[in-house]
Coordinates of C-alpha atoms in Angstrom, one line a residue:
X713 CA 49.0 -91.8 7.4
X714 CA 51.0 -91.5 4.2
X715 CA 53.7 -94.4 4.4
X716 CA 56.1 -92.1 1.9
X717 CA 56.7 -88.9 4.3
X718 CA 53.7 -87.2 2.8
X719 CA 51.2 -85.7 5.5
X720 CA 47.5 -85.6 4.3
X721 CA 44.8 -83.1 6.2
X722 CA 42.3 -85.5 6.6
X723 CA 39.5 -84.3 9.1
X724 CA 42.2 -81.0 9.8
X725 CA 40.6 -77.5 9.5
X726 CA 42.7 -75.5 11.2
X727 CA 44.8 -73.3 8.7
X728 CA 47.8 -72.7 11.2
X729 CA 48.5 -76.6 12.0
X730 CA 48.4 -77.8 8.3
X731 CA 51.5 -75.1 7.5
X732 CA 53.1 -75.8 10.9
X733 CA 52.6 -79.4 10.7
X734 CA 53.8 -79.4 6.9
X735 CA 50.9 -81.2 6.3
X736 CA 49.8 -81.0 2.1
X737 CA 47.8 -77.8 1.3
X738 CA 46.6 -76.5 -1.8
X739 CA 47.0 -73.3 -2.4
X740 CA 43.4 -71.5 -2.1
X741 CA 45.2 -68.2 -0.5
X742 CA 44.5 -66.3 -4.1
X743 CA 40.6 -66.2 -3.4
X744 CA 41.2 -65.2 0.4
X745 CA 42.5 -62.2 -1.4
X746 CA 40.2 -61.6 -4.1
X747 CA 37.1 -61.9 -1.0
X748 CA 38.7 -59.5 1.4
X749 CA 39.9 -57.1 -1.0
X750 CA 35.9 -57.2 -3.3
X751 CA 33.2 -54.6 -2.7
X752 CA 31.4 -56.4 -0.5
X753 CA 32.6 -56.9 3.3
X754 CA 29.5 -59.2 3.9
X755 CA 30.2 -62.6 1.9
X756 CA 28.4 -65.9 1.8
X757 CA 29.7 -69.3 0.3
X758 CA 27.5 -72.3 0.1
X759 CA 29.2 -75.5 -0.5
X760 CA 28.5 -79.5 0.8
X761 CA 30.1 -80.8 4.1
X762 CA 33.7 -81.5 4.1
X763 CA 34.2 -79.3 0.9
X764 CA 37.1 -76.8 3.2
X765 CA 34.7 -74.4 4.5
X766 CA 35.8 -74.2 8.1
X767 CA 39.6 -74.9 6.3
X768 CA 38.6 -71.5 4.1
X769 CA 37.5 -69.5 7.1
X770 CA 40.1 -70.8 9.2
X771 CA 42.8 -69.8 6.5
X772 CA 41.0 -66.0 6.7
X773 CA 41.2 -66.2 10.0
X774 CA 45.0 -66.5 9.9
X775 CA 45.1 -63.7 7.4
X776 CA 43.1 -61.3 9.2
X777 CA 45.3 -61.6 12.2
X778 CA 48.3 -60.7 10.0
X779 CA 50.2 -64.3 10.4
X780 CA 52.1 -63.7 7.2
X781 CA 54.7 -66.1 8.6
X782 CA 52.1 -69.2 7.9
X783 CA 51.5 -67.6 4.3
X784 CA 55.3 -68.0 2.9
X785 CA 55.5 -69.9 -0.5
X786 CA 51.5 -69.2 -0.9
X787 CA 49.6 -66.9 -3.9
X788 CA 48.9 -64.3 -1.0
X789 CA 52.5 -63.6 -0.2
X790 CA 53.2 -62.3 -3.8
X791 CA 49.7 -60.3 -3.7
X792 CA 49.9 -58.6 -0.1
X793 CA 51.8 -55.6 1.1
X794 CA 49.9 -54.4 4.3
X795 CA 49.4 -57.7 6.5
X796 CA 47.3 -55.4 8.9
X797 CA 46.4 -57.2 11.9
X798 CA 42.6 -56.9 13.1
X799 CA 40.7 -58.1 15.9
X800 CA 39.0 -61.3 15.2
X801 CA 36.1 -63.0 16.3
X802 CA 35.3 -66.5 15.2
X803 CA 32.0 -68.3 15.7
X804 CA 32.0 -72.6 14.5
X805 CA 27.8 -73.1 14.7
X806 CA 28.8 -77.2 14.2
X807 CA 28.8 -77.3 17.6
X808 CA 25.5 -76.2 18.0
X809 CA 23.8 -79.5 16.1
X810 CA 21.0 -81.5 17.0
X811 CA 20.2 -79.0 19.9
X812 CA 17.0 -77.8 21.4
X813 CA 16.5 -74.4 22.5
X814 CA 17.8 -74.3 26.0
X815 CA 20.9 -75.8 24.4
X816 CA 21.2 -73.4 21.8
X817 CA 21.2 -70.7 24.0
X818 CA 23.6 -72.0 26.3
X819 CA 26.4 -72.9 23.1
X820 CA 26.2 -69.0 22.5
X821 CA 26.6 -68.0 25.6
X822 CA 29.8 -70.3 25.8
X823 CA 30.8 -68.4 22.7
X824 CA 30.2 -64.8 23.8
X825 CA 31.6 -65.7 27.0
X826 CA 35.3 -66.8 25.4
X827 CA 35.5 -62.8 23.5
X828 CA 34.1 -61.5 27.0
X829 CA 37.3 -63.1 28.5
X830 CA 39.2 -60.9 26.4
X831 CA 37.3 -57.7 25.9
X832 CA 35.0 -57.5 28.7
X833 CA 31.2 -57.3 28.9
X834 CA 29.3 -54.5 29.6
X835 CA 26.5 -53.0 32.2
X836 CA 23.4 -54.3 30.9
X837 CA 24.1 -56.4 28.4
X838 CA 21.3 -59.3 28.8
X839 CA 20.5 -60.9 25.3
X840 CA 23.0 -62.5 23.2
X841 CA 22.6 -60.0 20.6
X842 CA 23.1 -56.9 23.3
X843 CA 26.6 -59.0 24.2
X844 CA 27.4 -59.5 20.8
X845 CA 27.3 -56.2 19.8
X846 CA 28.8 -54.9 23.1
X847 CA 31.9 -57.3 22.2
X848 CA 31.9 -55.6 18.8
X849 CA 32.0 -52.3 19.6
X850 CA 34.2 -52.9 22.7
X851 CA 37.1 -54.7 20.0
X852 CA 36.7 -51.8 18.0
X853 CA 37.4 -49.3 20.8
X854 CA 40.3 -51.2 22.2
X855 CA 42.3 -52.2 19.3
X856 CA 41.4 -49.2 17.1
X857 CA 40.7 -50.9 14.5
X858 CA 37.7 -52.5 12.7
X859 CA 36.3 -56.2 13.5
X860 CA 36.5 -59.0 11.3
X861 CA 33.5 -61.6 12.0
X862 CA 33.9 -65.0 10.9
X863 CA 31.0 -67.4 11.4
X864 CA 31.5 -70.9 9.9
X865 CA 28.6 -73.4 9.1
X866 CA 25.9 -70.9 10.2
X867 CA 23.4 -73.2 9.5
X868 CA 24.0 -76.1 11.4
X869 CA 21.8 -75.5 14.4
X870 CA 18.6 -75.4 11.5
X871 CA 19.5 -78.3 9.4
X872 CA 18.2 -81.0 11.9
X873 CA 14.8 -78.9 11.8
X874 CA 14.3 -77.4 8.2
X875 CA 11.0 -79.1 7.8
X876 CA 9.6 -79.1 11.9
X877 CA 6.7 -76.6 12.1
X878 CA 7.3 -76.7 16.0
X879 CA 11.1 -76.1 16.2
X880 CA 12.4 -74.3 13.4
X881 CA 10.9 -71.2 14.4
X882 CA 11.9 -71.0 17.5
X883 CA 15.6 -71.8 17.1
X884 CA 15.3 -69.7 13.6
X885 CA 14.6 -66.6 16.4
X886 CA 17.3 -67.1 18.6
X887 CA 20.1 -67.5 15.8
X888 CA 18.2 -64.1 14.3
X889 CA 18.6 -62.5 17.6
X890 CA 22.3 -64.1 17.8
X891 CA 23.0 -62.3 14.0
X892 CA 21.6 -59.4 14.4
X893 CA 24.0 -57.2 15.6
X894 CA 25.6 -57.3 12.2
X895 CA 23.9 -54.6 10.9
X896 CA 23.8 -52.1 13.5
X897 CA 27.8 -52.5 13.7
X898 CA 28.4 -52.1 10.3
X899 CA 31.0 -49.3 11.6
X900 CA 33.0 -50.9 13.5
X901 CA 33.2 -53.9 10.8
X902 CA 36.0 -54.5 8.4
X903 CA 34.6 -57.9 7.0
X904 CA 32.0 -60.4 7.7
X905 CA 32.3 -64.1 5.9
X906 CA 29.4 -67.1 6.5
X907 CA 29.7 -70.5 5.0
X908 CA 26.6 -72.9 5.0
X909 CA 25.7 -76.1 3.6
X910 CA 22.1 -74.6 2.8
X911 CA 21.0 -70.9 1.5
X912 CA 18.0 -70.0 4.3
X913 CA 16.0 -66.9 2.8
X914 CA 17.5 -63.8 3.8
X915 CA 14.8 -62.2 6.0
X916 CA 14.4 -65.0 8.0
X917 CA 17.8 -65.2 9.7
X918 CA 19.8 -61.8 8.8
X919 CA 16.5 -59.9 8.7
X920 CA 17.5 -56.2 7.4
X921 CA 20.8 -57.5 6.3
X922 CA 19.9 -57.0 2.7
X923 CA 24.0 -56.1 1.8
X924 CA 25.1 -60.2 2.1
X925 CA 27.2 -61.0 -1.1
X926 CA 25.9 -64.5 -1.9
X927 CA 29.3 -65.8 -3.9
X928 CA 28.2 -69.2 -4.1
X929 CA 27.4 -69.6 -8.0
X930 CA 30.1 -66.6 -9.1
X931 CA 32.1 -68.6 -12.2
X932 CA 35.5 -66.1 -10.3
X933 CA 34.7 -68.7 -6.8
X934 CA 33.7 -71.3 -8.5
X935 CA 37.5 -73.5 -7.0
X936 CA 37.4 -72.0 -3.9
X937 CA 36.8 -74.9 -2.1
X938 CA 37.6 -78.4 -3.7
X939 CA 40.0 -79.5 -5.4
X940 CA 40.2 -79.2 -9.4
X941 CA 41.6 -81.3 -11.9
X942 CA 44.6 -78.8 -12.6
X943 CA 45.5 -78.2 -9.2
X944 CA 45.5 -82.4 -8.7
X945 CA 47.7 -82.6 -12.0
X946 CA 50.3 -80.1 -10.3
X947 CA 50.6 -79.6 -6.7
X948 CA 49.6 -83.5 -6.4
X949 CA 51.8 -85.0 -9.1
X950 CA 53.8 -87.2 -6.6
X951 CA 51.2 -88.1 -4.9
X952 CA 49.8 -89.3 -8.1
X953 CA 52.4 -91.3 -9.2
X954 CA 52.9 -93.2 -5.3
X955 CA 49.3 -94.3 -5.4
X956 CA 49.3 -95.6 -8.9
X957 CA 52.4 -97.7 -7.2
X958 CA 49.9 -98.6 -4.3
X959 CA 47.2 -99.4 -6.7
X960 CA 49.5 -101.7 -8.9
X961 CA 48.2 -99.8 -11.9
X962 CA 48.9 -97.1 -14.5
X963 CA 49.1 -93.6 -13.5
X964 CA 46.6 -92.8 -16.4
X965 CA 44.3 -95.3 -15.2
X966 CA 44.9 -94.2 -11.6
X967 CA 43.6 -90.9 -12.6
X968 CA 41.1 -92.0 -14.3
X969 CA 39.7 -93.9 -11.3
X970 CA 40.0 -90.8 -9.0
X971 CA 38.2 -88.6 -11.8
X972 CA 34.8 -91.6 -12.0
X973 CA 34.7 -91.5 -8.5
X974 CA 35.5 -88.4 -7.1
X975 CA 35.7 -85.5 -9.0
X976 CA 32.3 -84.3 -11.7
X977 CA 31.3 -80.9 -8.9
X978 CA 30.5 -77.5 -10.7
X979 CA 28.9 -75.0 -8.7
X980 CA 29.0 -72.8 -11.2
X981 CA 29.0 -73.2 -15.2
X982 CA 31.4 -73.0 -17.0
X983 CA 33.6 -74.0 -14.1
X984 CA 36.5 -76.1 -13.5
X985 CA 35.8 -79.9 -12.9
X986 CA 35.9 -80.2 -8.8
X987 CA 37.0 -83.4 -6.7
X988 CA 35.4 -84.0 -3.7
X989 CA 38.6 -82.8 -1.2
X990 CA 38.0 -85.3 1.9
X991 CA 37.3 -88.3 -1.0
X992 CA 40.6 -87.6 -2.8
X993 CA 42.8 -86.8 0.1
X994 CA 41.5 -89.9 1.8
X995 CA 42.3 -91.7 -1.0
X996 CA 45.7 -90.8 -1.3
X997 CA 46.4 -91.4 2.0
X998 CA 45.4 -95.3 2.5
X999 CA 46.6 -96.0 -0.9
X1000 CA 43.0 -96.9 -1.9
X1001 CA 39.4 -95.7 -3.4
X1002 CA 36.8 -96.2 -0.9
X1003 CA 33.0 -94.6 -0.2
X1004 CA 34.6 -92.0 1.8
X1005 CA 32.4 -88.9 1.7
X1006 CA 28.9 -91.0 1.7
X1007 CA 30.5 -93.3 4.4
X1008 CA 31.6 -90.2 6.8
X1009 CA 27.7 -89.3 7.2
X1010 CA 24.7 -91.8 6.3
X1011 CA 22.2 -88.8 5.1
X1012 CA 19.2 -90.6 6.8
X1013 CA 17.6 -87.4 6.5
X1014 CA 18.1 -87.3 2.2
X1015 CA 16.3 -90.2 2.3
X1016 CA 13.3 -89.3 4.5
X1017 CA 13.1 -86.1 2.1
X1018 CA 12.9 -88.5 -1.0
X1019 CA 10.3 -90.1 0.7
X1020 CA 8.4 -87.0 1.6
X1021 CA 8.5 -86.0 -1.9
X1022 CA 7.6 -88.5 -3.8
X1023 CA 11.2 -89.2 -5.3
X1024 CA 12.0 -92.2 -7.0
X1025 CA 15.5 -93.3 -7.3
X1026 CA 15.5 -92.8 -11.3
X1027 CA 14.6 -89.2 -10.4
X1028 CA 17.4 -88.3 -8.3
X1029 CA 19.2 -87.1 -11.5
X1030 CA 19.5 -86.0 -14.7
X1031 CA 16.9 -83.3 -14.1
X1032 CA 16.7 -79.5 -15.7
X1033 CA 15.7 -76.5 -13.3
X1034 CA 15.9 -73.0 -13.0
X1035 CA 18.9 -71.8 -10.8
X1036 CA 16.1 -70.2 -8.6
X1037 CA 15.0 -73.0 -8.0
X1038 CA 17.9 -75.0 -6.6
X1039 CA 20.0 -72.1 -5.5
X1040 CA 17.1 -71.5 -3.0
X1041 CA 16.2 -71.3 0.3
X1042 CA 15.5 -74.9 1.6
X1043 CA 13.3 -74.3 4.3
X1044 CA 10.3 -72.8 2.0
X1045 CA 11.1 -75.8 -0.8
X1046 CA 8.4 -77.6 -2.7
X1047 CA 10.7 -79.9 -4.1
X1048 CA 14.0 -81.9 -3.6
X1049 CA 16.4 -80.2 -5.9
X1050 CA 17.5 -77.1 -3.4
X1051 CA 18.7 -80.0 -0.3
X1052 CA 20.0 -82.5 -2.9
X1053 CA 21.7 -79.7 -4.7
X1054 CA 22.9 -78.0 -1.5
X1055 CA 24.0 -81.0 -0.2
X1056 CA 26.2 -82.3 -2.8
X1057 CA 24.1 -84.9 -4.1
X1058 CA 23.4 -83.7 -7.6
X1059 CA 25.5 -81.0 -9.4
X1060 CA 25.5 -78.8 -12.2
X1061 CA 26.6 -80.6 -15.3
X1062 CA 25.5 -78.1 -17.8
X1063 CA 24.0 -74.9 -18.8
X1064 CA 21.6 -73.6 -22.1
X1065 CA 22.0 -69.6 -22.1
X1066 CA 18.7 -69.9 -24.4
X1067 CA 16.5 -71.7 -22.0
X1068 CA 18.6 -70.1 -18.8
X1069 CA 18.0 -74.1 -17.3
X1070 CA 21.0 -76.0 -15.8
X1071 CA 21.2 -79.5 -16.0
X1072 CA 21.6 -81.2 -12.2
X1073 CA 22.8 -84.8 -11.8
X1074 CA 25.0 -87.0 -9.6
X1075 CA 28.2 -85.8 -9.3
X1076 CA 30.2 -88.8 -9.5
X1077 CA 29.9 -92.6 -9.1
X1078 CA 30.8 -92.6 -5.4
X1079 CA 27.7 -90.4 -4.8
X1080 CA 25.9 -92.8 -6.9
X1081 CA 26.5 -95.7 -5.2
X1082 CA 26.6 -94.2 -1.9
X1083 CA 22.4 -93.1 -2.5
X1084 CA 21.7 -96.3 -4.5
X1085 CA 23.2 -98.1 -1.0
X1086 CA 21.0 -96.1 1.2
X1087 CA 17.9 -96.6 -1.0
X1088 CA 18.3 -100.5 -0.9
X1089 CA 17.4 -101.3 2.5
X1090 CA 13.5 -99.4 1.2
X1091 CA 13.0 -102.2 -1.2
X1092 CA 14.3 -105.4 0.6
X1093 CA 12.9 -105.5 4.0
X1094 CA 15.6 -106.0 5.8
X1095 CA 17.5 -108.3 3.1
X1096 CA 20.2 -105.7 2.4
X1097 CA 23.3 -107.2 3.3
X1098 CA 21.6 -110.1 0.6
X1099 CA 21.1 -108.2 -1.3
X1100 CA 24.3 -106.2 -1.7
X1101 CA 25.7 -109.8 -1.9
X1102 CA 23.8 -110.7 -4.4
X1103 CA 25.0 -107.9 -6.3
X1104 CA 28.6 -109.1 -5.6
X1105 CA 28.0 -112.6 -7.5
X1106 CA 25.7 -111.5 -10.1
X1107 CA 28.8 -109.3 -11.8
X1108 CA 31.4 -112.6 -10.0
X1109 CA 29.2 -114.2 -12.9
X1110 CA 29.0 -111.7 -15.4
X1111 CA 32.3 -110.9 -15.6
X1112 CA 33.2 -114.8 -15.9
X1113 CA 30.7 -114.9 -18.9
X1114 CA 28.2 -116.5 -16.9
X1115 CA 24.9 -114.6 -18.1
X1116 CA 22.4 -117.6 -17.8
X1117 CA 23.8 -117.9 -14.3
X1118 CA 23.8 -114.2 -13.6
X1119 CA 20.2 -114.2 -14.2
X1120 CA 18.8 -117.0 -12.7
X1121 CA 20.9 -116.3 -9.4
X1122 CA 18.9 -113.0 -9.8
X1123 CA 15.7 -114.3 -10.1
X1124 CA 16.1 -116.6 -7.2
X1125 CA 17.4 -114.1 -4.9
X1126 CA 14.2 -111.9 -5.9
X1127 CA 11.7 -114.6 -5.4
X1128 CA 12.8 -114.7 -1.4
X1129 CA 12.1 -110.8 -1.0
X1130 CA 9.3 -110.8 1.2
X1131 CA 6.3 -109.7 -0.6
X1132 CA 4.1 -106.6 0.8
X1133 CA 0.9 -105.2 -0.8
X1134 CA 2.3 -102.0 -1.4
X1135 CA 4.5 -103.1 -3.5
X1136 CA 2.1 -104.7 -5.7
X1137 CA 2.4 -101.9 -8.5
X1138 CA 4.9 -101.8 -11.4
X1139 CA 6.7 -99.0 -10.5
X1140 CA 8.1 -100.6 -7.3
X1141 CA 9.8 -103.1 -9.5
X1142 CA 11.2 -100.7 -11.8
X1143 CA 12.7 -98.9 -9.0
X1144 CA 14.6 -101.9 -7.2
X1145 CA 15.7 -103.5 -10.5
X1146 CA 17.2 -99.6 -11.1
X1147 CA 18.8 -99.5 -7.9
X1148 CA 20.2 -102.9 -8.0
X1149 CA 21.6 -102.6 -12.0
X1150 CA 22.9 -99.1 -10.3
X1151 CA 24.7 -101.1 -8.2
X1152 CA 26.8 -103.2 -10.5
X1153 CA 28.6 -99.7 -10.9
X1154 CA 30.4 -100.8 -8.1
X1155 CA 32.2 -103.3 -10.3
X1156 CA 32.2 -101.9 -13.8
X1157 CA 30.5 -98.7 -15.7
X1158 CA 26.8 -99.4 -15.6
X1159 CA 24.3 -96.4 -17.2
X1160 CA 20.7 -97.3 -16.3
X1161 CA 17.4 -95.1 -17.6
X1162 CA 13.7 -95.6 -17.1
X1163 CA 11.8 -93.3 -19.1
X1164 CA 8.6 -95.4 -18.4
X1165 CA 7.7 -98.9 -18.3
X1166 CA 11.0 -100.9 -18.0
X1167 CA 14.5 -100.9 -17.0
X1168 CA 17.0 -100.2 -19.5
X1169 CA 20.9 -100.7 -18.7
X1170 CA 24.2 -100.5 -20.8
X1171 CA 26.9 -102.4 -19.0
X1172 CA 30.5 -102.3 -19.8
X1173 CA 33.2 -104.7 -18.8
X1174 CA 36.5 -105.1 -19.5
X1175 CA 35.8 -107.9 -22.5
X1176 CA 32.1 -107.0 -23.2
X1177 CA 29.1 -104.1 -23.4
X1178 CA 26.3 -105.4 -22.6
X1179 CA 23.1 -104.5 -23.6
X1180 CA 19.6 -105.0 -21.6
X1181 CA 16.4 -104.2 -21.8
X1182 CA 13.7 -104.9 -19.2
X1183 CA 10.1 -105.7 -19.9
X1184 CA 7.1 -105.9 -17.0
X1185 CA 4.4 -108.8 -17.6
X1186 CA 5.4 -109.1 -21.6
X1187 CA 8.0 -111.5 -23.0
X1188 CA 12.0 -111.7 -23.1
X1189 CA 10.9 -111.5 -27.7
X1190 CA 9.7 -108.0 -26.8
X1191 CA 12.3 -107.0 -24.7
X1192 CA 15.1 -108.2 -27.5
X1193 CA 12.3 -106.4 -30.3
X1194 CA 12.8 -103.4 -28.4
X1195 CA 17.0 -103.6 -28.6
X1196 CA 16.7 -104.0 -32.3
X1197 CA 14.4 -101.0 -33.0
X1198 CA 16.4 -98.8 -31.3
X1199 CA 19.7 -99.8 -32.9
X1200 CA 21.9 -100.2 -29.4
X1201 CA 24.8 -102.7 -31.5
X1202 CA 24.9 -99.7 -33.8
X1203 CA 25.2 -96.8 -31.3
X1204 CA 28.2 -99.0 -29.4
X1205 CA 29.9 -100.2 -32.1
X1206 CA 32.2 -97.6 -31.6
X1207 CA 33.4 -98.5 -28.3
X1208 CA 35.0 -101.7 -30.1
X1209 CA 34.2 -104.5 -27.6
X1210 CA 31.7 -107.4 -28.5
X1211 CA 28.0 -106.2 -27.9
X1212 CA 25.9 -108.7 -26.0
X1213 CA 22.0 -108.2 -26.2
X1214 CA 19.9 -108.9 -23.0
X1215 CA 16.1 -109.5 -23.3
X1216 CA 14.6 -110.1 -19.4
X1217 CA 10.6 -110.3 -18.8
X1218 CA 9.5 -109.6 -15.1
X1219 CA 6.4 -111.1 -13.3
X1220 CA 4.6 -109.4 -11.6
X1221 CA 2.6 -112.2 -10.3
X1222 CA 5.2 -113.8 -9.1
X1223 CA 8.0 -110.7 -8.2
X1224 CA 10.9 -112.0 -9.5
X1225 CA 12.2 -112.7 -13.7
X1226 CA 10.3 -114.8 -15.7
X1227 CA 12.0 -115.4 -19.3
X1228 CA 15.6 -113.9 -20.7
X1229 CA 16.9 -114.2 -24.2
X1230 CA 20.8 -113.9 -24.7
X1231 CA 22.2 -113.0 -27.9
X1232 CA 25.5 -112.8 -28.9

């Protein structure tokens, strides 16, 4: 915990002990307002894990029941008069993951069982929609007033089975069954809020609940969870100046660190710039930048996906799309961009009102790094932790000038990969030179492309940009030939540091580098 008095939230969603505990909290109480006092009383918001969802629904939660006492000092205290308390009921589906159906069914009965406690269960009531909508009504009746319904990561029983033909329906059924009732009480409702990671189609879990506000891509939500750059530059602006201590470095450059690795999310465009919350505040609190996100959940299941769909690593980004077609449901996809967008691995990062396309890429470099990490172990067989090694003392050399050394420790450590027939195709090569140039973005700004046919990487270091260019079963001349033509000292010149051209030829034959021209 913060050495200087300050408490972070890490890992804390529960509105009430963040205030009590004086724990840091920034200020999202405006948008509680704006949601409960819309049109709609049914609202959905999509957003990656760990992004303050259950924090968000928590914080209604505490609004709803008319705590105004936890609300002092916040937007909300300025904007409400009323502070009418209503009866509350509050479902968290994350305790329903990686659960089979006699499981699933036995979580919601725990659930119903806890507002049975309260309001009692009537004659009859079977099913866990009849007892869901007996609680409802029975709230209603005995508090005269209308029920709020607050059901956070409503998803998370599905996720683990988006793609199983076997299981998906069935547990689909049961949380249809368990949802149901919230149409037939419209009535006795006041307000209804869902968060997700992913957008399932409407009919197939709220079936006849066609009046769901999706708020997900609205540019009026688009901060609601997150943290922007403004609301970092103010309400964290101590904070910001203790870690550049911690850091032994400038509070510009301090910043400038946080923004590369954490922040780059729009879920909307235009739209503020968005950190990644648990990243930042993890950050601030050890008085370090570490994989925090990617290292809180290994997305195994990202990478079976890639796999299923033919993704290869260079693909992952920079890609234009429809917003149908990644603000959609994921469990009727054809292709990656719904889960990767949904999940947080790629994000908007532009928008042509002529074409009506969005441009979707990796948010930031901890994402980056985090997938290229994950991807590594596909290519290697087994030789990862060598690898990620090898990565370590090929920019050890680079960054003492070493380039001739760089190389040739890379072509040694790719001549002990064990050697399988399907690899025996150029793309493959492509692919783990990508992922293993990607990786040098650990250590300093590295922008790799691969339009076809070779590897292509701009490298910047503190004394040098350095310029390569990749060639399969040609020459290192060609690789340097293609360089010149396209002008690269030109383009950089601007950037004012020394340019350094990199030729490399690969072999095929023998699957590792066979020639490199350096010029200075």
């Amino acid at each position: 915990m913060e050495r200087q008095g300050r408490l972070y939230p890490i890992g804390i969603q529960t509105f009430e002990k963040i205030r009590v505990g004086n724990y840091m909290y920034i200020d999202k109480t405006e948008y509680v307002y704006r949601m409960v006092h819309s049109a709609s009383n049914y609202i959905f918001l999509s957003r990656p894990r760990r992004f303050g969802k259950s924090l968000l629904t928590s914080t209604l939660e505490a609004y709803f029941e008319g705590r105004k006492e936890l609300f002092k000092d916040l937007a909300v205290e300025r904007l409400e008069t009323e502070w009418t308390e209503y009866p509350v009921l509050r479902f968290d589906m994350s305790t329903a993951k990686h659960v089979d159906k006699e499981h699933l069914e036995s979580e919601l009965n725990l659930k119903l069982i806890e507002y049975e406690n309260v309001y009692g269960r009537g004659e009859g009531e079977e099913n866990v929609n009849q007892r869901f909508q007996g609680i409802i009504r029975r709230a209603y009746e005995q508090t005269g007033r209308q029920v709020v319904v607050l059901i956070d990561e409503y998803d998370a029983p599905l996720l683990d089975v988006v793609h199983e033909e076997k299981n998906l329906p069935v547990l689909r059924n049961i949380m249809r069954n368990f949802y149901s009732p919230l149409k037939s009480c419209d009535p006795y409702l006041r307000f209804v809020f869902l968060t997700g990671i992913t957008k399932f189609s409407q009919l197939s879990i709220f079936s006849e609940l066609n009046n769901i506000k999706n708020i997900s891509m609205l540019p009026e939500y688009a901060a609601i969870c997150g943290i922007t750059e403004e609301e970092m530059a103010t309400q964290m602006d101590e904070d910001l100046d203790i870690l550049a201590g911690r850091m032994g470095i400038s509070r510009e450059k301090t910043v400038q660190k946080l923004k590369d690795n954490y922040d780059g999310y729009h879920f909307t465009w235009p739209s503020p710039d968005i950190y990644n919350p648990f990243s930042l505040l993890n950050a601030f609190a050890d008085g370090r930048l570490d994989s925090y996100w990617f290292g809180s959940g290994t997305p195994t299941y990202l990478i079976e996906m890639l796999k299923k769909y033919g993704v290869q690593p260079q693909q992952i980004g920079g890609r234009k799309a429809m917003a149908e077609s990644f603000d959609a449901p994921t469990e009727r996809m054809t292709d990656i961009a719904p889960l990767l967008y949904q999940s947080g691995y790629v994000t908007i990062k532009g928008y042509s009102p002529v074409t009506q396309l969005y441009t979707l890429d990796i948010p930031n470099k901890e994402v980056r790094i985090g997938l290229m990490k994950s991807l590594l172990p596909g290519y290697l067989d087994r030789r990862t932790t060598d690898g990620l090694t090898t990565v370590a003392l090929l920019y050890e050399a680079i960054y003492e000038e070493r380039l001739d050394d760089a190389l040739r420790l890379l072509q040694t450590f790719l001549s002990t990969v064990p050697y399988c027939d399907r690899t025996d195709y150029e793309g493959h090569y492509q692919q783990m030179l990508y992922i293993i140039f990607s990786l040098l973005g650990i250590y300093v700004d590295v922008e790799v492309r691969t339009p076809s046919g070779r590897v292509d990487m701009v490298m910047r270091t503190a004394t040098t940009l350095y310029v390569v260019e990749l060639k399969l079963n040609q020459s290192a001349e060609a690789a340097m030939q293609q360089i010149d033509l396209k002008n690269y000292p030109e383009r950089f010149a601007l950037c004012g540091l020394p340019v350094v051209k990199v030729g490399i030829n690969f072999d095929m034959e023998r699957h590792t580098l066979k020639d490199w021209m350096i010029t200075r």
